Short mmCIF file of N, CA and C in Angstrom, two decimals:
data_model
loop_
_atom_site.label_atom_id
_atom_site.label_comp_id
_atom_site.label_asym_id
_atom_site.label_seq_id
_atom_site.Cartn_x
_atom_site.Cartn_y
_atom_site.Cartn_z
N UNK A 1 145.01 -10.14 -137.12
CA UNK A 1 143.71 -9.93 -137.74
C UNK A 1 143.20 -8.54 -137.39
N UNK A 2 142.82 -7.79 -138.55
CA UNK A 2 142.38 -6.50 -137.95
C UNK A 2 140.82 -7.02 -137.63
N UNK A 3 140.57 -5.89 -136.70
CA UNK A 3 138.86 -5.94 -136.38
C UNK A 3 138.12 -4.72 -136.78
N UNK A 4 137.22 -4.71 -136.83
CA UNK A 4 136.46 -3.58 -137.06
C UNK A 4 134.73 -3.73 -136.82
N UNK A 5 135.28 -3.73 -135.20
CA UNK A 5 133.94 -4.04 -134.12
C UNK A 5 133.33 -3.01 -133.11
N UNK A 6 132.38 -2.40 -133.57
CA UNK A 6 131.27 -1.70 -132.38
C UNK A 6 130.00 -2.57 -132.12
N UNK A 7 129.92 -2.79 -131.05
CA UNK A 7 128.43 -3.32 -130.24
C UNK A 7 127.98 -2.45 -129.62
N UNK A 8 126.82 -2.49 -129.28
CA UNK A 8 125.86 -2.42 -128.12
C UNK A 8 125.29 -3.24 -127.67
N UNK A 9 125.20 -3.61 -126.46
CA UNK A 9 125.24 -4.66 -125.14
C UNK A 9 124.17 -4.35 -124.30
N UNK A 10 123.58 -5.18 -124.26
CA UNK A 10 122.52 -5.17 -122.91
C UNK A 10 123.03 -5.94 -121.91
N UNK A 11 124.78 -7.16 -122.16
CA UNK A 11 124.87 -7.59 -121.26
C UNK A 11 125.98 -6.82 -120.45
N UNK A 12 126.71 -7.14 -119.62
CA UNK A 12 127.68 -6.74 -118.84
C UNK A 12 129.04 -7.07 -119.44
N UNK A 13 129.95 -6.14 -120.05
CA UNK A 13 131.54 -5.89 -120.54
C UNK A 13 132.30 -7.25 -119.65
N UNK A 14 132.74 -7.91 -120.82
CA UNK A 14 134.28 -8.98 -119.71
C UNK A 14 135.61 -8.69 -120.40
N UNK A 15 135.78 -7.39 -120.18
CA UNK A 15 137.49 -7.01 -120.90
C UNK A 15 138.56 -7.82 -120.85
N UNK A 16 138.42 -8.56 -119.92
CA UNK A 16 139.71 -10.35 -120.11
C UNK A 16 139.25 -10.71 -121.60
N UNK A 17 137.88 -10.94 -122.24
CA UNK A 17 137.40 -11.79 -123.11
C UNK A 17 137.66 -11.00 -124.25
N UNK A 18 137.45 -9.90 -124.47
CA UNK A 18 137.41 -8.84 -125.52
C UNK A 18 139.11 -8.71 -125.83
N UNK A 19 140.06 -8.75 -124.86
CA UNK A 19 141.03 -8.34 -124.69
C UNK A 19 141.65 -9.80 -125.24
N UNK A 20 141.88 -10.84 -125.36
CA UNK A 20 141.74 -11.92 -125.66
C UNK A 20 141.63 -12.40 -127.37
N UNK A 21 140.27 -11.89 -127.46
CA UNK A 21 139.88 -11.29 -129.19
C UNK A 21 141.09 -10.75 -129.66
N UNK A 22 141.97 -9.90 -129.27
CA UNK A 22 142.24 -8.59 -130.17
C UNK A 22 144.19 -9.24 -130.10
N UNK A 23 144.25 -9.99 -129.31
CA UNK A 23 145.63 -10.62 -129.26
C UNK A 23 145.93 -11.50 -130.86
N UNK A 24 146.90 -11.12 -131.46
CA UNK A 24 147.77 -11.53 -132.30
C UNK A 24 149.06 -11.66 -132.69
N UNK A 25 149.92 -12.13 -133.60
CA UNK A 25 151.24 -12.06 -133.49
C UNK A 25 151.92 -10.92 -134.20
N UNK A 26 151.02 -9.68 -134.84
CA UNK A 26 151.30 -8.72 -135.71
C UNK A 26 151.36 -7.56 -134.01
N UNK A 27 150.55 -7.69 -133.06
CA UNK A 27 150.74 -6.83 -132.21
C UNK A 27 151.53 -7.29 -131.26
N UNK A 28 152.50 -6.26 -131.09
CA UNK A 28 153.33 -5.92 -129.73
C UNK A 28 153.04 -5.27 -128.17
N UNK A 29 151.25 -4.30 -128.81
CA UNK A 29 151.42 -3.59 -127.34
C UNK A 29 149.55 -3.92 -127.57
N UNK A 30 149.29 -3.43 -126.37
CA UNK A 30 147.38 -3.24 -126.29
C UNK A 30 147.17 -2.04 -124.94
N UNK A 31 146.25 -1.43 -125.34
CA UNK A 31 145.76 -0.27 -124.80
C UNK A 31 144.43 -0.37 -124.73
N UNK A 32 143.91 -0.28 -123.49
CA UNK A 32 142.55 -0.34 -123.49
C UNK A 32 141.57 0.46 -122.67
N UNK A 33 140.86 1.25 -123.09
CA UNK A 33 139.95 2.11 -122.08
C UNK A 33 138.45 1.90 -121.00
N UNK A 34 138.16 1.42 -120.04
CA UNK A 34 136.99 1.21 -119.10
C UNK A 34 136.47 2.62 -118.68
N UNK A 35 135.04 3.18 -119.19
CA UNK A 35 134.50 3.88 -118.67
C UNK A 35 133.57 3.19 -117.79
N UNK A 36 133.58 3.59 -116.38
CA UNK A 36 132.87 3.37 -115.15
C UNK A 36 131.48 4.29 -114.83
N UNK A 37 130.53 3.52 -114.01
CA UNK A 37 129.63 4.72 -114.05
C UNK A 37 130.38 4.71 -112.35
N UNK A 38 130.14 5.98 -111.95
CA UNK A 38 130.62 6.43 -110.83
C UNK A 38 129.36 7.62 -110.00
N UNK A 39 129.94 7.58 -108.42
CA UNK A 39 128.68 7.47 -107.68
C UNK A 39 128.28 9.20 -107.79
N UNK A 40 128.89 9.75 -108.31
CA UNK A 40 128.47 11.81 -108.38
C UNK A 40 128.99 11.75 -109.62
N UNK A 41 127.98 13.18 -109.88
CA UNK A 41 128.43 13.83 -111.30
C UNK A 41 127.99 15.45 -110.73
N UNK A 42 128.71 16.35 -111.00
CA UNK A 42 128.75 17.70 -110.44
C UNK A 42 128.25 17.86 -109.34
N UNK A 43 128.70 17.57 -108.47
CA UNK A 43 128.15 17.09 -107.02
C UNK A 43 126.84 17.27 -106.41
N UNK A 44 126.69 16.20 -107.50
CA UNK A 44 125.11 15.37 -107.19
C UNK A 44 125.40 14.27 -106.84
N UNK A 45 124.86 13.21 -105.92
CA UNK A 45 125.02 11.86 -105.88
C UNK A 45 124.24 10.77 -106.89
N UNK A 46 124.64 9.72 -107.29
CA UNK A 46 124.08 8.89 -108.56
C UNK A 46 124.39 7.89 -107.45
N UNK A 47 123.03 7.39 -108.31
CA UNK A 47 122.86 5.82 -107.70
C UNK A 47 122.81 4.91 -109.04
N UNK A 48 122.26 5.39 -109.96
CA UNK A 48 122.22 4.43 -111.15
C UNK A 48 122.31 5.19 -112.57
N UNK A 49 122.60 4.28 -113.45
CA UNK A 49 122.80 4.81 -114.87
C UNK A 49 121.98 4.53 -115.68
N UNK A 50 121.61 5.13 -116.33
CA UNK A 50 120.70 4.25 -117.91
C UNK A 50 120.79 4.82 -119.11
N UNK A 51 121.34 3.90 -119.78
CA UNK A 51 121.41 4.08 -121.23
C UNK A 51 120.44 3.54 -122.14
N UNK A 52 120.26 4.14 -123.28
CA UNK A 52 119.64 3.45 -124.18
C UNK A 52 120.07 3.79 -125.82
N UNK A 53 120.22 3.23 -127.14
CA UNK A 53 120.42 3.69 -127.96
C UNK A 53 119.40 3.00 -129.16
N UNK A 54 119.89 3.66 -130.17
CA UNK A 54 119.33 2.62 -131.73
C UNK A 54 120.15 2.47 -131.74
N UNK A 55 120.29 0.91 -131.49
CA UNK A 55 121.36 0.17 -131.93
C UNK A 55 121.67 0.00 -133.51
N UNK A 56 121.07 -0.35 -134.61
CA UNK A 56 121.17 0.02 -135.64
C UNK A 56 121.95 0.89 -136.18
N UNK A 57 121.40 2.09 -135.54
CA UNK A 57 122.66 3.37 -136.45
C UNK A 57 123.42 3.50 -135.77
N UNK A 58 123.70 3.59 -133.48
CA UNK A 58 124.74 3.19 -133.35
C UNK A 58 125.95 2.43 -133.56
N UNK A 59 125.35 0.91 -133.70
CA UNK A 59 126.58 0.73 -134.42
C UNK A 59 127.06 0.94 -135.72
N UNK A 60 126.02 1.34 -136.67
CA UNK A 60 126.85 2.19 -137.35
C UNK A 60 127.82 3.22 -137.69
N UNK A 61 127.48 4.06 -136.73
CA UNK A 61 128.43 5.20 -136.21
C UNK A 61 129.78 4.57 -135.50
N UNK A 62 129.12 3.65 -134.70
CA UNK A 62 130.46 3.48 -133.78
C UNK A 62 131.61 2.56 -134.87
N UNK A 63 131.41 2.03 -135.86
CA UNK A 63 132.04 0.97 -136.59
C UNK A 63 132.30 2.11 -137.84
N UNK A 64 132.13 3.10 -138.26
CA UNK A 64 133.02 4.14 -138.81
C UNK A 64 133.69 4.66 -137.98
N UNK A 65 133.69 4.71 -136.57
CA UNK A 65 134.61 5.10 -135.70
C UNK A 65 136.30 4.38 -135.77
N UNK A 66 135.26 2.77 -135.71
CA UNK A 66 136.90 1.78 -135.57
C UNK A 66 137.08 2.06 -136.77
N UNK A 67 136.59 1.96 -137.89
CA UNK A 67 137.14 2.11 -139.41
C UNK A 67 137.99 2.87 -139.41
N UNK A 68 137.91 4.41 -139.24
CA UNK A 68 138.78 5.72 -139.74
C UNK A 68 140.00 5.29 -138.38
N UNK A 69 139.70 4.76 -137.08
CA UNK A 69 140.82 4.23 -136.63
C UNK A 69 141.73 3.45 -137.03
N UNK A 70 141.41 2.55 -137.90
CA UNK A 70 142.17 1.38 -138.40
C UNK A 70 142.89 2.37 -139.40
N UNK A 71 142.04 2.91 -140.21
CA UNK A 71 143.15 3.72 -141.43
C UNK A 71 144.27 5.12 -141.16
N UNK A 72 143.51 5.40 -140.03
CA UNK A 72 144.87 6.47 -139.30
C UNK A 72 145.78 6.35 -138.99
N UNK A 73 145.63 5.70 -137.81
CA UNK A 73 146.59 4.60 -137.14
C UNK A 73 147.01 3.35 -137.45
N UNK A 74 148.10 3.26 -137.16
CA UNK A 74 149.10 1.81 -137.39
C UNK A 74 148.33 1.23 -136.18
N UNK A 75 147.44 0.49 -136.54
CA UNK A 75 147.07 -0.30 -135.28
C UNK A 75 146.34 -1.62 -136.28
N UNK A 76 146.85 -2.34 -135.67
CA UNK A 76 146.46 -4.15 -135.89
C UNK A 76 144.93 -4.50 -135.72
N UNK A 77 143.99 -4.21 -135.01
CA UNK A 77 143.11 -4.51 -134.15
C UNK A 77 142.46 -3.14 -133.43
N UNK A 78 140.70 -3.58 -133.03
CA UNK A 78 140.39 -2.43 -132.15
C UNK A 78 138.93 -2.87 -132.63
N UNK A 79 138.28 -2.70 -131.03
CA UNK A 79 137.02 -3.11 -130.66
C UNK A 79 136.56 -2.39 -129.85
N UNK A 80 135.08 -1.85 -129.73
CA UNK A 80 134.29 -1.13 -128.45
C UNK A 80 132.79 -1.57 -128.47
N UNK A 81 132.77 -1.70 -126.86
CA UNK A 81 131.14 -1.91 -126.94
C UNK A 81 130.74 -0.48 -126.00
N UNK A 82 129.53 -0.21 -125.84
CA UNK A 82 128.86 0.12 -125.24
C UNK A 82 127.46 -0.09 -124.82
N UNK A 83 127.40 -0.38 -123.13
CA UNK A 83 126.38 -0.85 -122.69
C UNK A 83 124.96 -0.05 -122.82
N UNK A 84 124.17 -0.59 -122.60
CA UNK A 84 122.47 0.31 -122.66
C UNK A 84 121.69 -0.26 -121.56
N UNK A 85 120.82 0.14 -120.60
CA UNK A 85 119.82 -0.51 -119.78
C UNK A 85 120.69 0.20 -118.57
N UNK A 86 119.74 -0.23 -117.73
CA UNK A 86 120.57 0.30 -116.14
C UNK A 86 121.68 -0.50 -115.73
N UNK A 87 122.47 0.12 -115.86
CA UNK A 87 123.98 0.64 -115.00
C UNK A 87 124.33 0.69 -113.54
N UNK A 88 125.12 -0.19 -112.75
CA UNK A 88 124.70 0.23 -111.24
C UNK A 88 126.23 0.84 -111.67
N UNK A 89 126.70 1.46 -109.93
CA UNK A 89 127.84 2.13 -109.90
C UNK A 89 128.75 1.23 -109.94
N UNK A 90 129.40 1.24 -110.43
CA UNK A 90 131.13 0.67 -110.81
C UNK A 90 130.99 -0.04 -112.36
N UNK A 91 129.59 -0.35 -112.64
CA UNK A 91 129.60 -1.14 -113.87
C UNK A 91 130.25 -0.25 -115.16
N UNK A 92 130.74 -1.29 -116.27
CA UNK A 92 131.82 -0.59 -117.00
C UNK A 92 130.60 -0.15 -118.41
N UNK A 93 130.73 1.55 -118.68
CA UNK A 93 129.64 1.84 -119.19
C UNK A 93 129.92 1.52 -121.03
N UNK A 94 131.54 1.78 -121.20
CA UNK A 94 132.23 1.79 -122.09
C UNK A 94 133.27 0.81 -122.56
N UNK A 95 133.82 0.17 -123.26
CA UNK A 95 134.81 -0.29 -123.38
C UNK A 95 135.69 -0.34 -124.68
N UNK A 96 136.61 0.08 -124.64
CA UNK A 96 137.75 0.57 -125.85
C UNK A 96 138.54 -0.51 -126.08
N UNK A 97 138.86 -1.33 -127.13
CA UNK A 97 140.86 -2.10 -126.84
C UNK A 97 141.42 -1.70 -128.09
N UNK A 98 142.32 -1.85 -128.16
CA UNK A 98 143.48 -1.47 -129.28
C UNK A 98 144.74 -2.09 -129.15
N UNK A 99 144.52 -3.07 -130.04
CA UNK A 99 146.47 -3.92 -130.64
C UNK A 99 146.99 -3.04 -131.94
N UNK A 100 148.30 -3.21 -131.19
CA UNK A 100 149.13 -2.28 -132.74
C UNK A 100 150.60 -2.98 -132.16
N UNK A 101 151.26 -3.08 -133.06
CA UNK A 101 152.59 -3.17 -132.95
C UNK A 101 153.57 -2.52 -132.00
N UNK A 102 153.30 -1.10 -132.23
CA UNK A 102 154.06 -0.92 -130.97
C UNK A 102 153.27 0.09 -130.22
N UNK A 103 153.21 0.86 -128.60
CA UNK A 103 153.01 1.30 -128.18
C UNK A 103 152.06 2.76 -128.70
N UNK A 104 152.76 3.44 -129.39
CA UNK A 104 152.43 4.87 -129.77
C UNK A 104 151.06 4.79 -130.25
N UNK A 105 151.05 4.16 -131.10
CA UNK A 105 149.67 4.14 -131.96
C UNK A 105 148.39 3.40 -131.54
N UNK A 106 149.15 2.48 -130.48
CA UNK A 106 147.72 1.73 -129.84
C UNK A 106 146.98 2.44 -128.84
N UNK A 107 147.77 3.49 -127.87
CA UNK A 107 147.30 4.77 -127.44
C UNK A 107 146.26 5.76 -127.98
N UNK A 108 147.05 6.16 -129.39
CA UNK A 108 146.50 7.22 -130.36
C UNK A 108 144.95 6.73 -130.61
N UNK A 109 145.29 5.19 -131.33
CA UNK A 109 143.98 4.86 -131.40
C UNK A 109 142.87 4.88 -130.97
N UNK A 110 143.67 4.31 -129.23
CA UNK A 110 141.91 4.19 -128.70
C UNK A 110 141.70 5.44 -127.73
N UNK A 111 142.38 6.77 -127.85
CA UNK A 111 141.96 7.74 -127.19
C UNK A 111 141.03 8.07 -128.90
N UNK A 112 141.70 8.24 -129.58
CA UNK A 112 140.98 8.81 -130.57
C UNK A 112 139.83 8.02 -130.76
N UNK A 113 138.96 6.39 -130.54
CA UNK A 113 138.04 5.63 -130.22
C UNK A 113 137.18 6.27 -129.62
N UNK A 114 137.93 6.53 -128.11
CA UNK A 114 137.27 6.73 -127.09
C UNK A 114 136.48 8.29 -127.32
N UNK A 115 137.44 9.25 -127.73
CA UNK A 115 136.76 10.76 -127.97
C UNK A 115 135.90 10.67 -128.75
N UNK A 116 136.11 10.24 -130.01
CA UNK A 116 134.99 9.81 -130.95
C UNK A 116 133.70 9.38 -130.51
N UNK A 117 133.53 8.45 -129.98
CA UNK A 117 132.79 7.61 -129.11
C UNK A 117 132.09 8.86 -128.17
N UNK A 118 132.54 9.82 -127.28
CA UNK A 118 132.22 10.56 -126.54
C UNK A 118 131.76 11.50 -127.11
N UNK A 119 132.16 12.03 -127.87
CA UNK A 119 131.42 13.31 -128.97
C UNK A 119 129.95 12.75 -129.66
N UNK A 120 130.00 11.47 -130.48
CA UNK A 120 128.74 10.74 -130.59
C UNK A 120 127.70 10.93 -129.65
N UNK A 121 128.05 10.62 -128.42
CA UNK A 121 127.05 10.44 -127.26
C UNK A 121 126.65 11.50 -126.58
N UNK A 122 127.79 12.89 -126.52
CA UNK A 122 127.39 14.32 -126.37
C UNK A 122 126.33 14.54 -127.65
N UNK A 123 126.23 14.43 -128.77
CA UNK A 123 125.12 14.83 -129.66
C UNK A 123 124.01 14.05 -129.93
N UNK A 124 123.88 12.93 -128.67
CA UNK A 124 122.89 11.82 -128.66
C UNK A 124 122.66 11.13 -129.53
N UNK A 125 123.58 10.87 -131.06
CA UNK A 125 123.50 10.11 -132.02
C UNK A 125 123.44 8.36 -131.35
N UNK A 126 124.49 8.04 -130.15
CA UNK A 126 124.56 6.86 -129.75
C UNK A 126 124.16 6.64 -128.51
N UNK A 127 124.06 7.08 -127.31
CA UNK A 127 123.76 7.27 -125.95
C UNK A 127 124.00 8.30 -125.50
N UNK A 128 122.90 8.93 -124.71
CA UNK A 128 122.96 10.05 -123.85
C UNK A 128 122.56 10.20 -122.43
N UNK A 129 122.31 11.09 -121.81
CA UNK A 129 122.28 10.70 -120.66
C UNK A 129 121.47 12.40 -120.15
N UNK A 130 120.76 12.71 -119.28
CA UNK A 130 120.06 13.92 -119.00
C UNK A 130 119.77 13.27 -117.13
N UNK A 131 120.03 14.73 -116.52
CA UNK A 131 120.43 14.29 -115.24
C UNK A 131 119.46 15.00 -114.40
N UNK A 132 118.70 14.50 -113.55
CA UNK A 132 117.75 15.03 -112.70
C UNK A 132 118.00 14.84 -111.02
N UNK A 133 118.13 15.80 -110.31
CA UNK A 133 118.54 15.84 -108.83
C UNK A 133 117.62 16.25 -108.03
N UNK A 134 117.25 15.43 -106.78
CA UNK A 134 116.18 16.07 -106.51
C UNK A 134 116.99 15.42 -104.63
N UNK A 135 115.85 15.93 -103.45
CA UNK A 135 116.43 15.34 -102.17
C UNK A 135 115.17 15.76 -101.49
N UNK A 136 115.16 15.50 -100.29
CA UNK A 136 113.87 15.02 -99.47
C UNK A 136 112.87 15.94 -99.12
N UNK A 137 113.52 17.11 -99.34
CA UNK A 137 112.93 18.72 -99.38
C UNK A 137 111.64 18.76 -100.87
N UNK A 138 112.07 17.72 -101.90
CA UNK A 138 111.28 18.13 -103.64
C UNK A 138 110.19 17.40 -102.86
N UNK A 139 109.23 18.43 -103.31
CA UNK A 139 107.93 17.64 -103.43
C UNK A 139 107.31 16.97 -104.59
N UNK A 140 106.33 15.98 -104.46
CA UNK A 140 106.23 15.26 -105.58
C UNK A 140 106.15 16.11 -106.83
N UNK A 141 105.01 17.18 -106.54
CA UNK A 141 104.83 18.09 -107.88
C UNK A 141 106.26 18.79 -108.43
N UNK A 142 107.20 19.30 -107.22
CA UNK A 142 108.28 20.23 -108.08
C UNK A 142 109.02 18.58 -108.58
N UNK A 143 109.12 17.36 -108.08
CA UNK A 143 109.70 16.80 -109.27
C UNK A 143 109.48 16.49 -109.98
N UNK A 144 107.69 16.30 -110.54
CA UNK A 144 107.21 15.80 -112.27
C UNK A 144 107.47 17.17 -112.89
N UNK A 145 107.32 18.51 -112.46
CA UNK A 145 107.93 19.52 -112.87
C UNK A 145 109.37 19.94 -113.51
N UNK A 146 109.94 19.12 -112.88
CA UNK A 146 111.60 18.77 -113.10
C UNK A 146 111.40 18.58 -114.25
N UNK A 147 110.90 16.14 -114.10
CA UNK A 147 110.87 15.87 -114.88
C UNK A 147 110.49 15.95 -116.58
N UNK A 148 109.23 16.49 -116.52
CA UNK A 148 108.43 17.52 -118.04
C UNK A 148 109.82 18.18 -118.19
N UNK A 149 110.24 19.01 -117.39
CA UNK A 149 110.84 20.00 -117.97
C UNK A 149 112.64 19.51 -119.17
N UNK A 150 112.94 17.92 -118.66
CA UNK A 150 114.21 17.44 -119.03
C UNK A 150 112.98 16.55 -120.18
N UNK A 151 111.83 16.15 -120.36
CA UNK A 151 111.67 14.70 -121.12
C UNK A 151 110.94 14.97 -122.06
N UNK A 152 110.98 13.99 -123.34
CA UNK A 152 109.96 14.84 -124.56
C UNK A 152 108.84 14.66 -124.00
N UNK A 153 107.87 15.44 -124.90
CA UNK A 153 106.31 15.06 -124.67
C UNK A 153 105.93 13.95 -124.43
N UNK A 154 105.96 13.04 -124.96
CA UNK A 154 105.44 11.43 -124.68
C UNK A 154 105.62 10.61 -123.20
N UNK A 155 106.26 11.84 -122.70
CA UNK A 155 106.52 11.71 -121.20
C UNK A 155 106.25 12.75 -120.17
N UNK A 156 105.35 13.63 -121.12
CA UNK A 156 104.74 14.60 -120.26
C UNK A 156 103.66 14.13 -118.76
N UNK A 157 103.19 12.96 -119.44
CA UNK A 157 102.19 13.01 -118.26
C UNK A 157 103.13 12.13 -116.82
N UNK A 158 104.45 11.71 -117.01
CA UNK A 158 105.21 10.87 -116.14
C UNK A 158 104.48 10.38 -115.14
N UNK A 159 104.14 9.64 -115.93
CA UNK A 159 103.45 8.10 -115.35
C UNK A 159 104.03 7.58 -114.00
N UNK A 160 105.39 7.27 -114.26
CA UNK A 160 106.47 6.85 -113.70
C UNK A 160 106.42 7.12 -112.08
N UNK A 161 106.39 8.68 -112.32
CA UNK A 161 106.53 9.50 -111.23
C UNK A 161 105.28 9.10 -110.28
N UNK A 162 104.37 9.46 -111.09
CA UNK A 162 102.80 9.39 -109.89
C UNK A 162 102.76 8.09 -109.12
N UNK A 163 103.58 7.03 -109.53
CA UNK A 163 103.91 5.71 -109.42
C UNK A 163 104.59 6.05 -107.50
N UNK A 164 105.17 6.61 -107.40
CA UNK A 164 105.94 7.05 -106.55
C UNK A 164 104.89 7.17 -105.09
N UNK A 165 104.10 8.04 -105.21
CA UNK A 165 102.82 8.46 -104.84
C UNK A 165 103.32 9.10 -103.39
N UNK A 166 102.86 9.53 -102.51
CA UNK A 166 103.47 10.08 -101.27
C UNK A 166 104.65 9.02 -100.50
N UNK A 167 105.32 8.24 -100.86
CA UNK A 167 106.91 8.24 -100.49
C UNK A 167 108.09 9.26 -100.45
N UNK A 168 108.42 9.29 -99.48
CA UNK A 168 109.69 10.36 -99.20
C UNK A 168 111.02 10.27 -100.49
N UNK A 169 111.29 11.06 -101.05
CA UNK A 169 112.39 10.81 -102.08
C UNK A 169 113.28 11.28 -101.30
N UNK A 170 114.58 10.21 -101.02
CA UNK A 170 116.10 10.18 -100.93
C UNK A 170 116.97 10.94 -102.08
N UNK A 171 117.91 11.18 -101.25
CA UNK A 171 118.51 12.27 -102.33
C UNK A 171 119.49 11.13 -103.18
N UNK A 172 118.97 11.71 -104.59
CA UNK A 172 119.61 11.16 -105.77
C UNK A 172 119.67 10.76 -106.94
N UNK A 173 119.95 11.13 -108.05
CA UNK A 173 120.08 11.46 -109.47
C UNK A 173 119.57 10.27 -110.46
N UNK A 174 118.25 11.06 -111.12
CA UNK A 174 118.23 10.01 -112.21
C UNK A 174 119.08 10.01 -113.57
N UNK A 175 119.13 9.52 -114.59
CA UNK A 175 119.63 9.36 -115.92
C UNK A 175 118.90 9.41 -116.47
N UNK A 176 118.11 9.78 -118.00
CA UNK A 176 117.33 9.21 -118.55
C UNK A 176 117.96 9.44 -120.16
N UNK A 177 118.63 8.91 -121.11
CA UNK A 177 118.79 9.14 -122.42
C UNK A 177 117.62 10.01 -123.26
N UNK A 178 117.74 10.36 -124.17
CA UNK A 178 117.05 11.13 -124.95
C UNK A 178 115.69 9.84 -125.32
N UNK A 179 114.73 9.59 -125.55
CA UNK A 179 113.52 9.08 -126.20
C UNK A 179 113.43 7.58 -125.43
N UNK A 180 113.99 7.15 -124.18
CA UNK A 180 113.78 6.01 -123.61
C UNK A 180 112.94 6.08 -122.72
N UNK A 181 112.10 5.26 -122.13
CA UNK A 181 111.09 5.36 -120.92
C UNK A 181 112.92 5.64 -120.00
N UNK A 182 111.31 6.15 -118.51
CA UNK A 182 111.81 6.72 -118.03
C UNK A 182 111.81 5.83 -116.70
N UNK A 183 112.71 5.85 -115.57
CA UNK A 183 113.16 4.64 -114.75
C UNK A 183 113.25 6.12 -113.28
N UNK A 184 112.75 5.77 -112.31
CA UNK A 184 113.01 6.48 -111.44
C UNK A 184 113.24 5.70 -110.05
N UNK A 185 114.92 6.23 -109.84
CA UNK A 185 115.32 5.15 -108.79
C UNK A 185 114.87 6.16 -107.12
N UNK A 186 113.98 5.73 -106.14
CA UNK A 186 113.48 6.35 -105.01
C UNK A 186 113.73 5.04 -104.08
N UNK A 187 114.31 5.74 -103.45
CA UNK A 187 113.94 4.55 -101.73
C UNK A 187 112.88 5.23 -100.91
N UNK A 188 112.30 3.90 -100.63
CA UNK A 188 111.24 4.49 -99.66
C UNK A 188 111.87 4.31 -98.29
#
């Protein structure tokens, strides 16, 4: 059975289950990609992720993705979700599969999925991500300063932040997608 499946998920990826889906007797091989959120990004430390998208035209985008996959490639099958909401570290942010008959093309496919998928989310059509670093030295003002400076207007006055109020900020990286409230992870 071919597929021709993009989601977006607020719940948590079970690649046994998805992987499962995509099994048939026309495929011989499966290839499948897990993007992880992981604990640094340009050596900053991350503590959490957050995504958000329109789901609507995301999956629109992402389901011309599997489409032009299915017609390129000799591949049987091929499904991706991608998650939205906060992300802790190790959670799987992405998920790719691909059945095809034989080996070569179930590869081709879901790298070509997966890049696709990644170029989308570099031009914020489906999820993005904008990265703020701060450590115990920022004072509250240089970080709503930060913040204005990464968030649209509607988040100029960062609410969020004043929320914070004289607690010491620990060093470590927020996320915030393009037009989503804004989530600020601080230990006190």
């Amino acid at each position: 059975m071919r597929l021709n499946r993009f989601q977006i998920s607020e719940i948590a990826i079970e690649p046994d289950k998805l992987r499962s889906e995509l099994e048939n007797q026309v495929a011989g091989a499966y290839v499948s990609f897990e993007g992880w959120v992981r604990n640094h990004n340009e050596g900053a430390p991350v503590q959490a992720l957050e995504y958000s998208a329109y789901k609507v035209l995301a999956e629109k985008e992402g389901n011309r993705i599997i489409a032009e996959a299915l017609d390129r490639f000799e591949i049987a099958g091929a499904e991706a979700i991608h998650r939205v909401g906060m992300l802790a570290i190790g959670d799987i942010a992405v998920w790719v599969g691909v059945g095809s008959a034989h080996r070569g093309p179930a590869f081709d496919g879901c790298r070509y999925i997966i890049d696709e998928i990644k170029d989308i989310d570099e031009a914020q059509a489906l999820a993005s991500e904008v990265e703020i670093s701060f450590d115990e030295t920022t004072s509250l003002d240089d970080l709503k300063k930060k913040l204005r400076k990464h968030y649209t207007d509607d988040m100029a006055d960062a609410t969020d932040v004043d929320a914070v109020g004289p607690a010491k900020v620990n060093a470590s990286t927020v996320y915030r997608p393009q037009n989503a409230k804004m989530r600020l992870m601080v230990n006190r």
